[in-house]
Coordinates of C-alpha atoms in Angstrom, one line a residue:
X444 CA 0.0 0.0 0.0
X445 CA 1.5 3.3 -1.1
X446 CA -0.5 5.4 1.4
X447 CA -2.0 4.5 4.7
X448 CA -5.4 5.7 5.7
X449 CA -3.9 6.6 9.1
X450 CA -0.7 8.2 7.9
X451 CA -0.7 11.9 9.0
X452 CA -0.9 14.3 6.1
X453 CA -1.7 11.6 3.5
X454 CA -4.4 12.6 1.0
X455 CA -7.7 10.8 1.1
X456 CA -7.8 7.7 -1.1
X457 CA -10.7 9.1 -3.2
X458 CA -8.7 12.3 -3.9
X459 CA -5.8 10.3 -5.1
X460 CA -8.0 8.4 -7.5
X461 CA -9.3 11.6 -8.9
X462 CA -5.8 12.9 -9.5
X463 CA -4.9 9.6 -11.1
X464 CA -7.9 9.7 -13.4
X465 CA -7.3 13.3 -14.5
X466 CA -3.7 12.3 -15.2
X467 CA -4.8 9.4 -17.3
X468 CA -7.2 11.6 -19.3
X469 CA -4.3 14.0 -20.0
X470 CA -2.1 11.1 -21.1
X471 CA -4.8 9.8 -23.4
X472 CA -5.1 13.2 -25.0
X473 CA -1.3 13.3 -25.5
X474 CA -1.2 9.8 -27.0
X475 CA -4.1 10.5 -29.2
X476 CA -2.4 13.6 -30.6
X477 CA 0.7 11.5 -31.3
X478 CA -1.3 8.8 -33.1
X479 CA -3.2 11.1 -35.5
X480 CA -5.7 9.6 -37.9
X481 CA -4.3 8.4 -41.3
X482 CA -7.8 8.0 -43.0
X483 CA -11.5 8.1 -42.2
X484 CA -14.4 6.3 -43.7
X485 CA -17.4 8.5 -43.2
X486 CA -21.1 7.5 -43.5
X487 CA -23.4 10.2 -44.9
X488 CA -27.0 11.0 -44.0
X489 CA -30.3 11.5 -45.8
X490 CA -33.9 12.3 -45.1
X491 CA -37.0 10.5 -46.3
X492 CA -40.6 9.7 -45.6
X493 CA -42.1 6.3 -44.6
X494 CA -42.1 4.1 -47.7
X495 CA -39.3 6.1 -49.4
X496 CA -36.0 4.8 -50.7
X497 CA -33.0 7.0 -49.9
X498 CA -29.4 6.9 -50.9
X499 CA -26.6 7.2 -48.4
X500 CA -23.0 7.8 -49.6
X501 CA -20.0 6.4 -47.8
X502 CA -16.8 8.4 -48.5
X503 CA -13.0 8.1 -47.8
X504 CA -10.8 11.0 -46.5
X505 CA -7.0 10.5 -46.2
X506 CA -4.5 12.6 -44.2
X507 CA -0.8 13.3 -44.4
X508 CA -0.3 11.7 -47.8
X509 CA -1.6 8.4 -46.7
X510 CA -2.3 6.0 -49.7
X511 CA -5.3 3.7 -49.4
X512 CA -6.0 1.3 -52.2
X513 CA -8.7 -0.9 -50.5
X514 CA -11.1 -0.5 -47.6
X515 CA -13.4 -2.6 -45.5
X516 CA -16.0 -1.7 -42.9
X517 CA -19.0 -3.0 -41.1
X518 CA -22.3 -1.0 -41.2
X519 CA -25.0 -1.6 -38.6
X520 CA -28.6 -0.3 -38.8
X521 CA -32.1 -0.9 -37.4
X522 CA -33.6 -3.5 -39.7
X523 CA -37.1 -3.0 -38.3
X524 CA -37.2 0.5 -39.8
X525 CA -34.6 0.3 -42.6
X526 CA -34.1 -2.4 -45.2
X527 CA -30.8 -2.9 -46.9
X528 CA -29.7 -5.9 -48.9
X529 CA -26.1 -6.5 -50.1
X530 CA -27.3 -5.9 -53.6
X531 CA -28.6 -2.4 -52.7
X532 CA -25.0 -1.1 -52.5
X533 CA -22.9 -0.1 -55.5
X534 CA -19.3 1.1 -55.8
X535 CA -18.3 4.5 -57.1
X536 CA -17.1 3.7 -60.6
X537 CA -14.3 6.3 -60.4
X538 CA -12.5 4.3 -57.8
X539 CA -11.7 1.6 -60.4
X540 CA -12.5 -1.0 -57.8
X541 CA -15.2 -3.5 -57.1
X542 CA -17.6 -3.7 -54.1
X543 CA -18.3 -6.9 -52.1
X544 CA -21.1 -6.8 -49.5
X545 CA -22.3 -9.5 -47.2
X546 CA -24.5 -9.9 -44.1
X547 CA -22.2 -10.8 -41.1
X548 CA -24.5 -10.4 -38.2
X549 CA -28.3 -10.5 -37.7
X550 CA -30.2 -9.8 -34.5
X551 CA -33.9 -9.3 -33.7
X552 CA -33.7 -5.6 -34.4
X553 CA -30.4 -5.0 -36.2
X554 CA -28.4 -6.1 -39.2
X555 CA -24.7 -5.7 -40.0
X556 CA -23.2 -5.6 -43.5
X557 CA -19.5 -5.9 -44.2
X558 CA -18.6 -3.9 -47.3
X559 CA -15.2 -4.0 -49.0
X560 CA -13.9 -1.8 -51.8
X561 CA -11.0 -3.7 -53.5
X562 CA -9.7 -5.2 -56.7
X563 CA -7.5 -8.2 -57.5
X564 CA -4.5 -5.9 -57.7
X565 CA -4.8 -3.3 -54.8
X566 CA -2.9 -0.6 -56.6
X567 CA -3.5 2.2 -57.5
X568 CA -4.7 4.3 -54.5
X569 CA -8.3 5.5 -54.1
X570 CA -8.7 9.2 -54.3
X571 CA -10.6 11.0 -51.5
X572 CA -14.3 11.1 -52.1
X573 CA -17.3 8.7 -52.4
X574 CA -16.5 5.0 -52.0
X575 CA -19.9 3.5 -52.5
X576 CA -23.6 4.3 -52.2
X577 CA -26.3 2.2 -50.4
X578 CA -30.0 2.6 -51.0
X579 CA -32.0 2.2 -47.8
X580 CA -35.7 1.4 -48.0
X581 CA -37.7 3.0 -45.2
X582 CA -40.6 0.9 -43.7
X583 CA -44.1 2.4 -44.4
X584 CA -44.8 2.2 -40.7
X585 CA -41.6 4.0 -39.6
X586 CA -42.0 6.6 -36.9
X587 CA -40.4 10.1 -37.4
X588 CA -37.0 10.2 -35.8
X589 CA -33.3 9.9 -36.6
X590 CA -32.0 6.3 -37.1
X591 CA -28.2 5.9 -36.8
X592 CA -26.0 4.1 -39.3
X593 CA -23.2 2.8 -37.2
X594 CA -19.8 2.1 -38.8
X595 CA -17.3 -0.3 -37.1
X596 CA -14.3 -2.4 -38.0
X597 CA -12.9 0.2 -40.3
X598 CA -9.8 -0.9 -42.2
X599 CA -7.6 0.4 -45.0
X600 CA -4.9 -1.2 -47.1
X601 CA -2.1 0.4 -49.0
X602 CA -1.0 -0.3 -52.6
X603 CA 1.2 -3.2 -51.5
X604 CA -1.6 -4.9 -49.5
X605 CA -0.2 -3.8 -46.1
X606 CA -2.9 -2.6 -43.6
X607 CA -2.9 1.2 -43.0
X608 CA -2.9 2.0 -39.3
X609 CA -5.3 4.3 -37.5
X610 CA -8.2 4.2 -40.0
X611 CA -11.3 5.4 -38.2
X612 CA -15.0 6.0 -39.2
X613 CA -17.9 8.3 -38.4
X614 CA -21.5 7.3 -38.3
X615 CA -24.3 8.7 -40.4
X616 CA -28.1 8.5 -40.2
X617 CA -31.4 8.3 -41.9
X618 CA -33.9 10.9 -40.7
X619 CA -37.6 9.8 -41.2
X620 CA -40.0 12.7 -41.5
X621 CA -43.7 13.0 -42.0
X622 CA -43.4 16.5 -43.6
X623 CA -44.6 16.3 -47.2
X624 CA -42.9 18.5 -49.8
X625 CA -45.4 19.4 -52.6
X626 CA -44.1 18.4 -56.0
X627 CA -44.2 20.5 -59.1
X628 CA -47.4 19.6 -61.1
X629 CA -48.1 20.4 -64.7
X630 CA -51.1 22.6 -65.7
X631 CA -53.3 20.4 -68.0
X632 CA -54.7 21.7 -71.3
X633 CA -58.2 21.0 -72.6
X634 CA -57.8 22.1 -76.2
X635 CA -57.5 19.6 -78.9
X636 CA -55.2 21.8 -81.1
X637 CA -51.5 21.3 -80.8
X638 CA -50.0 23.2 -77.9
X639 CA -46.6 23.5 -76.2
X640 CA -45.8 21.1 -73.4
X641 CA -47.6 21.8 -70.1
X642 CA -46.1 24.6 -68.0
X643 CA -45.2 23.6 -64.4
X644 CA -47.0 25.5 -61.6
X645 CA -44.5 26.3 -58.8
X646 CA -45.7 26.1 -55.2
X647 CA -45.4 29.7 -53.9
X648 CA -44.6 28.3 -50.4
X649 CA -42.9 24.9 -50.6
X650 CA -42.5 23.1 -47.2
X651 CA -38.9 22.3 -47.8
X652 CA -37.6 23.6 -44.4
X653 CA -33.9 22.7 -44.0
X654 CA -32.3 22.3 -40.6
X655 CA -28.5 22.1 -40.4
X656 CA -27.7 20.0 -38.5
X657 CA -30.9 18.0 -38.1
X658 CA -29.7 16.4 -34.9
X659 CA -27.7 18.0 -32.0
X660 CA -27.7 18.2 -28.2
X661 CA -29.4 21.0 -26.2
X662 CA -27.9 24.4 -26.5
X663 CA -26.7 23.9 -30.0
X664 CA -27.1 26.4 -32.8
X665 CA -29.1 25.2 -35.8
X666 CA -29.2 26.9 -39.2
X667 CA -32.8 27.3 -40.5
X668 CA -33.4 28.0 -44.3
X669 CA -36.2 27.7 -46.9
X670 CA -38.4 29.6 -49.3
X671 CA -41.9 30.9 -49.1
X672 CA -43.5 33.7 -51.1
X673 CA -45.5 34.7 -48.1
X674 CA -42.3 36.0 -46.5
X675 CA -41.1 38.0 -49.6
X676 CA -39.7 41.5 -49.3
X677 CA -38.9 41.6 -45.6
X678 CA -42.0 39.8 -44.3
X679 CA -41.3 37.9 -41.1
X680 CA -42.0 34.4 -39.9
X681 CA -41.8 33.1 -36.3
X682 CA -39.7 29.9 -35.7
X683 CA -41.0 27.5 -33.0
X684 CA -39.3 24.6 -31.4
X685 CA -42.3 22.4 -30.6
X686 CA -44.5 25.0 -28.9
X687 CA -41.7 27.5 -27.9
X688 CA -40.8 30.5 -30.1
X689 CA -37.0 30.5 -30.5
X690 CA -36.3 32.8 -33.5
X691 CA -37.6 35.0 -36.2
X692 CA -36.8 34.8 -39.9
X693 CA -37.1 37.4 -42.6
X694 CA -37.6 36.7 -46.3
X695 CA -35.8 38.5 -49.2
X696 CA -37.4 39.7 -52.4
X697 CA -37.9 36.2 -53.6
X698 CA -39.1 34.8 -50.3
X699 CA -35.8 33.0 -49.4
X700 CA -35.3 33.0 -45.6
X701 CA -32.7 31.9 -43.2
X702 CA -31.8 32.2 -39.5
X703 CA -30.3 30.4 -36.5
X704 CA -32.2 28.8 -33.6
X705 CA -30.7 27.6 -30.4
X706 CA -32.0 24.3 -29.2
X707 CA -33.7 24.9 -25.8
X708 CA -31.4 23.8 -22.9
X709 CA -34.3 21.9 -21.3
X710 CA -35.2 20.0 -24.6
X711 CA -35.7 16.3 -23.9
X712 CA -33.6 13.8 -25.8
X713 CA -35.7 12.4 -28.8
X714 CA -37.8 13.6 -31.7
X715 CA -39.1 17.2 -31.9
X716 CA -40.5 19.4 -34.6
X717 CA -39.5 22.9 -35.8
X718 CA -42.3 25.0 -37.2
X719 CA -42.4 28.4 -39.0
X720 CA -45.6 30.3 -38.6
X721 CA -46.7 33.5 -40.4
X722 CA -49.3 33.4 -38.9
X723 CA -50.3 30.0 -40.2
X724 CA -47.8 27.2 -40.5
X725 CA -45.8 27.5 -43.7
X726 CA -43.2 24.9 -43.1
X727 CA -42.1 22.2 -40.5
X728 CA -39.3 19.8 -40.2
X729 CA -38.3 17.1 -37.7
X730 CA -35.3 17.6 -35.3
X731 CA -33.6 15.0 -33.1
X732 CA -32.2 16.1 -29.7
X733 CA -29.2 13.9 -29.0
X734 CA -27.5 13.3 -25.6
X735 CA -24.4 15.2 -24.8
X736 CA -21.5 12.8 -25.1
X737 CA -20.3 12.0 -21.6
X738 CA -23.3 13.5 -19.8
X739 CA -24.0 10.7 -17.4
X740 CA -26.6 12.4 -15.2
X741 CA -28.7 14.1 -17.9
X742 CA -28.1 17.7 -16.8
X743 CA -26.9 18.8 -20.3
X744 CA -23.3 19.3 -19.2
X745 CA -20.2 17.2 -18.6
X746 CA -18.9 17.8 -15.1
X747 CA -16.0 16.3 -13.2
X748 CA -18.2 13.5 -11.8
X749 CA -19.3 12.6 -15.3
X750 CA -15.6 12.5 -16.6
X751 CA -14.7 10.3 -13.6
X752 CA -17.5 7.9 -14.5
X753 CA -16.5 7.8 -18.2
X754 CA -12.9 7.0 -17.2
X755 CA -14.1 4.3 -14.9
X756 CA -15.9 2.8 -17.8
X757 CA -12.8 3.0 -19.9
X758 CA -10.8 1.1 -17.2
X759 CA -13.5 -1.5 -17.0
X760 CA -14.5 -0.4 -13.4
X761 CA -18.0 0.4 -14.5
X762 CA -20.4 -0.9 -17.2
X763 CA -21.0 1.1 -20.4
X764 CA -24.7 1.2 -19.4
X765 CA -23.9 3.4 -16.4
X766 CA -23.4 6.3 -18.8
X767 CA -25.1 5.4 -22.2
X768 CA -24.3 8.9 -23.6
X769 CA -20.6 8.2 -23.5
X770 CA -21.1 5.3 -26.1
X771 CA -21.9 7.7 -29.0
X772 CA -22.2 5.0 -31.7
X773 CA -24.1 2.6 -29.5
X774 CA -21.8 -0.4 -30.1
X775 CA -21.4 -1.3 -26.4
X776 CA -17.7 -0.4 -26.3
X777 CA -16.1 2.9 -25.1
X778 CA -13.4 3.8 -27.6
X779 CA -10.6 6.4 -27.3
X780 CA -12.5 8.8 -29.6
X781 CA -15.6 8.6 -27.4
X782 CA -13.4 9.2 -24.3
X783 CA -11.8 12.2 -25.9
X784 CA -15.2 13.5 -27.0
X785 CA -16.5 13.5 -23.4
X786 CA -13.3 15.4 -22.4
X787 CA -13.8 18.0 -25.1
X788 CA -17.4 18.5 -24.0
X789 CA -16.3 18.9 -20.4
X790 CA -13.9 21.6 -21.5
X791 CA -16.0 23.4 -24.1
X792 CA -19.7 22.5 -23.4
X793 CA -22.2 20.2 -25.1
X794 CA -23.5 22.5 -27.7
X795 CA -22.7 22.3 -31.4
X796 CA -21.9 25.8 -32.9

């Protein structure tokens, strides 16, 4: 025993553990800086209605001159809401490679596909950009919310076939919405004499409200944009987060509007709706409030106690379920990126700006 509980002047055992934990976090940050990423495989996002088919693009980004000639990753999703077969994915032809896809795991609610972009001869390297595209089919009974697309087991291989170290991935999502966007419809003609093609009639107030990002923790800033002729030439519209007014937008001469709303600090994690009223509703879009990574007690901030709990999980002294928000991709494992994410939010706050 290094310190005795009865030794005069010895610091309390709990204080020593706190110091050790903080020291470990600092060491992890230092090691992470030394082991910078060499490449990332990033899953995109898309929005659709129940019954729609939406495309999601998976892209490669390399750093520091790293050459990647082949990739492999696992992609996990909620199969009760999203349907994706191996044949629904296709390689970006500009890579000069082929795509192999296979189901490697199936549970009651989830499915995991392993997707590999490769060729018989691994050279030449793949340029940064889209690797492949997968078409997800949204169930007709899907509820409006954000469904994550979790990427794991990311690997990259160089032109000689040697594995590239430190290849990571970032998750994407499919956002299901019930908001209908009116389509452009032709004006029919009743005359029997030859006439030009029907002229489309544009909706003067389309409901294509765009939120960027469409999912974020409380306190985050979200860009709001769209078009409505009712707001042309300086007319104003009130922006509501559920039933709370959070911003005002003003249209230009053509009715284009944009603004920034702040997600209420007391907004519950889950699905919400952003409305624009002037005075009737002219647009609406779904928004997903996500947990703050590392916020174990749900108070929308990451304090010292939260960080201690996250580090305990990293050391195996506590289960991942004791702080679900620390496991950002929901794979049941606390990674170094997730540990660092919790530290960053403890230093800079939960909000996305």
